Short mmCIF file of C-alpha atoms in Angstrom, two decimals:
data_model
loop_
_atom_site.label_atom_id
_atom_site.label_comp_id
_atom_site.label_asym_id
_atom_site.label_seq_id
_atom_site.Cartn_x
_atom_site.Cartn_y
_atom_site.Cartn_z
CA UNK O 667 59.75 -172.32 33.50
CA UNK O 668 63.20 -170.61 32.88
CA UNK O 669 64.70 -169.30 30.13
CA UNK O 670 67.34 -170.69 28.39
CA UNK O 671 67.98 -172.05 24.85
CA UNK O 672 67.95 -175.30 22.85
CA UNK O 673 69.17 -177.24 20.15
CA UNK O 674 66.66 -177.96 17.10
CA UNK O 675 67.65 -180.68 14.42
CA UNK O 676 66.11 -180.49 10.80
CA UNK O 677 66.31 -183.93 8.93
CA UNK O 678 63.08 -183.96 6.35
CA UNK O 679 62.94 -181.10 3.87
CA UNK O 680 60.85 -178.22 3.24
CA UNK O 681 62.23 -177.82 0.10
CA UNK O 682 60.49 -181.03 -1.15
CA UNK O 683 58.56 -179.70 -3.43
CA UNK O 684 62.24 -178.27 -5.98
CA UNK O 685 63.48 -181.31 -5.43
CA UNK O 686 67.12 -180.35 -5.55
CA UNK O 687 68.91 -183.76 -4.63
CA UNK O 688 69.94 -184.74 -1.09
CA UNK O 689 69.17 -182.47 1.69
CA UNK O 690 71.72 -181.91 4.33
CA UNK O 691 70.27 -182.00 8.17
CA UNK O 692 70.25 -178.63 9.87
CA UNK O 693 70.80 -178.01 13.16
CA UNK O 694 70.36 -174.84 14.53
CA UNK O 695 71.66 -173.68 17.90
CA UNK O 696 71.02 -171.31 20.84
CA UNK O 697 67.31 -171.18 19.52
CA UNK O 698 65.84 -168.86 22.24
CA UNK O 699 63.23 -171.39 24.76
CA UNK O 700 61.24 -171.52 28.24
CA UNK O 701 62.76 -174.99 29.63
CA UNK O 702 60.82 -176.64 31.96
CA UNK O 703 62.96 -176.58 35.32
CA UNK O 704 61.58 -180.22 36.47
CA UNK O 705 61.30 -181.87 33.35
CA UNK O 706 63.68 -180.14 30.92
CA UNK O 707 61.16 -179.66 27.96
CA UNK O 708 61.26 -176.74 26.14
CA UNK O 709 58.65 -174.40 24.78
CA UNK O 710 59.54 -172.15 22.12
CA UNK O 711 57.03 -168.68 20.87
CA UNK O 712 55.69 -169.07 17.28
CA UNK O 713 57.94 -165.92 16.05
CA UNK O 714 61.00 -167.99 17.19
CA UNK O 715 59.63 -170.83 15.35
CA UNK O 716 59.08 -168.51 12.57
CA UNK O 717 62.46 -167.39 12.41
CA UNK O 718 63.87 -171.07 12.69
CA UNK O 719 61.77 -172.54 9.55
CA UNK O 720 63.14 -169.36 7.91
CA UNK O 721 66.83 -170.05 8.85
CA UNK O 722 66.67 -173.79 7.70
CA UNK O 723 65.01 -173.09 4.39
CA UNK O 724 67.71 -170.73 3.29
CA UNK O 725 70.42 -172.84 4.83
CA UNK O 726 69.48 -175.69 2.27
CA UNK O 727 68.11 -173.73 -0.45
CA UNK O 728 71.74 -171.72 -0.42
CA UNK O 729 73.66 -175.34 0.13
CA UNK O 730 71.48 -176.62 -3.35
CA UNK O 731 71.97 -173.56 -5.61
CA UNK O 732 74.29 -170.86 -4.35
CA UNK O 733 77.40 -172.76 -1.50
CA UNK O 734 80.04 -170.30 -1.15
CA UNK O 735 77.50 -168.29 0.21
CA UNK O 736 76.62 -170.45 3.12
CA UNK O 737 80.21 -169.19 4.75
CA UNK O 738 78.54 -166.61 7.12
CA UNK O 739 79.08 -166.27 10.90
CA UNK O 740 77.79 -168.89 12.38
CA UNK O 741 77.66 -171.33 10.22
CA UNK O 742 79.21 -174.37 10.12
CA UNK O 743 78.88 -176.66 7.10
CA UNK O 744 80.26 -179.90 6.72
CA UNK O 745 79.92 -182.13 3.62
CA UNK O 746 79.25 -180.78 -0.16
CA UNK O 747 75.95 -180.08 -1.77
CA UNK O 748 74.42 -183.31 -3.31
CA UNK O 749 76.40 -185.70 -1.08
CA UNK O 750 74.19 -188.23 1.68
CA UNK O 751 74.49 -186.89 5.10
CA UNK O 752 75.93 -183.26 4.57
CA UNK O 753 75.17 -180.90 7.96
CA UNK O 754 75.05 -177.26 8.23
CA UNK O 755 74.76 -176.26 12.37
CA UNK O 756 73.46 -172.52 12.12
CA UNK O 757 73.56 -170.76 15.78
CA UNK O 758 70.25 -168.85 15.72
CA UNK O 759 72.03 -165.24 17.36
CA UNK O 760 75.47 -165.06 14.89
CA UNK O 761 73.52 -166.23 11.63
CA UNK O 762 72.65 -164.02 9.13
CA UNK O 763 71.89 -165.82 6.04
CA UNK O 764 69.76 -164.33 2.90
CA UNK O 765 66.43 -164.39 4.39
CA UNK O 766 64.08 -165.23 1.57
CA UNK O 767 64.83 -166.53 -1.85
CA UNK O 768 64.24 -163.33 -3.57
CA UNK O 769 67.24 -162.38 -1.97
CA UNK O 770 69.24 -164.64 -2.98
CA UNK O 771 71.32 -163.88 -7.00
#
């Protein structure tokens, strides 16, 4: 094993429960991994994981209630909230968005 990074793509919700309209995929970048130097697969440690689910909810819970403030380093958004097939690319190292809801007003 090495380490390296990877590429993680979000395309179902974990906001399903509010219900806020379309959800835009996520993709978040440079997400911290062990790659497997003969196969390529990656293994990534549960506070990375942590930090991920934690990135892509506030990505799309920001892109649903509050946009303008989605413009942080790091963040690329394409499309506008409530459209099919909006993207927001979030590179795990450069993104600091509004970690946790509470946060967020």
């Amino acid at each position: 094993m090495e380490e390296g990074t990877t590429t993680l793509t979000f395309h179902d919700s974990p906001l399903t429960e509010l219900n806020f309209g379309e959800d835009p995929i996520v993709v978040v970048t440079a997400v911290p991994a062990e790659a497997c130097d003969t196969c390529g697969e990656t293994v990534i440690d549960s506070a990375t994981v942590d930090h991920v689910n934690e990135l892509v909810k506030d990505a799309r819970y920001l892109w649903h209630r509050f946009p303008d403030r989605l413009q942080a380093e790091g963040v690329t958004v394409g499309g506008e909230p409530g459209e099919k097939d909006g993207v927001i690319r979030v590179d795990y190292d450069r993104t600091e968005l509004p970690v946790g809801r509470a946060n967020v007003g």
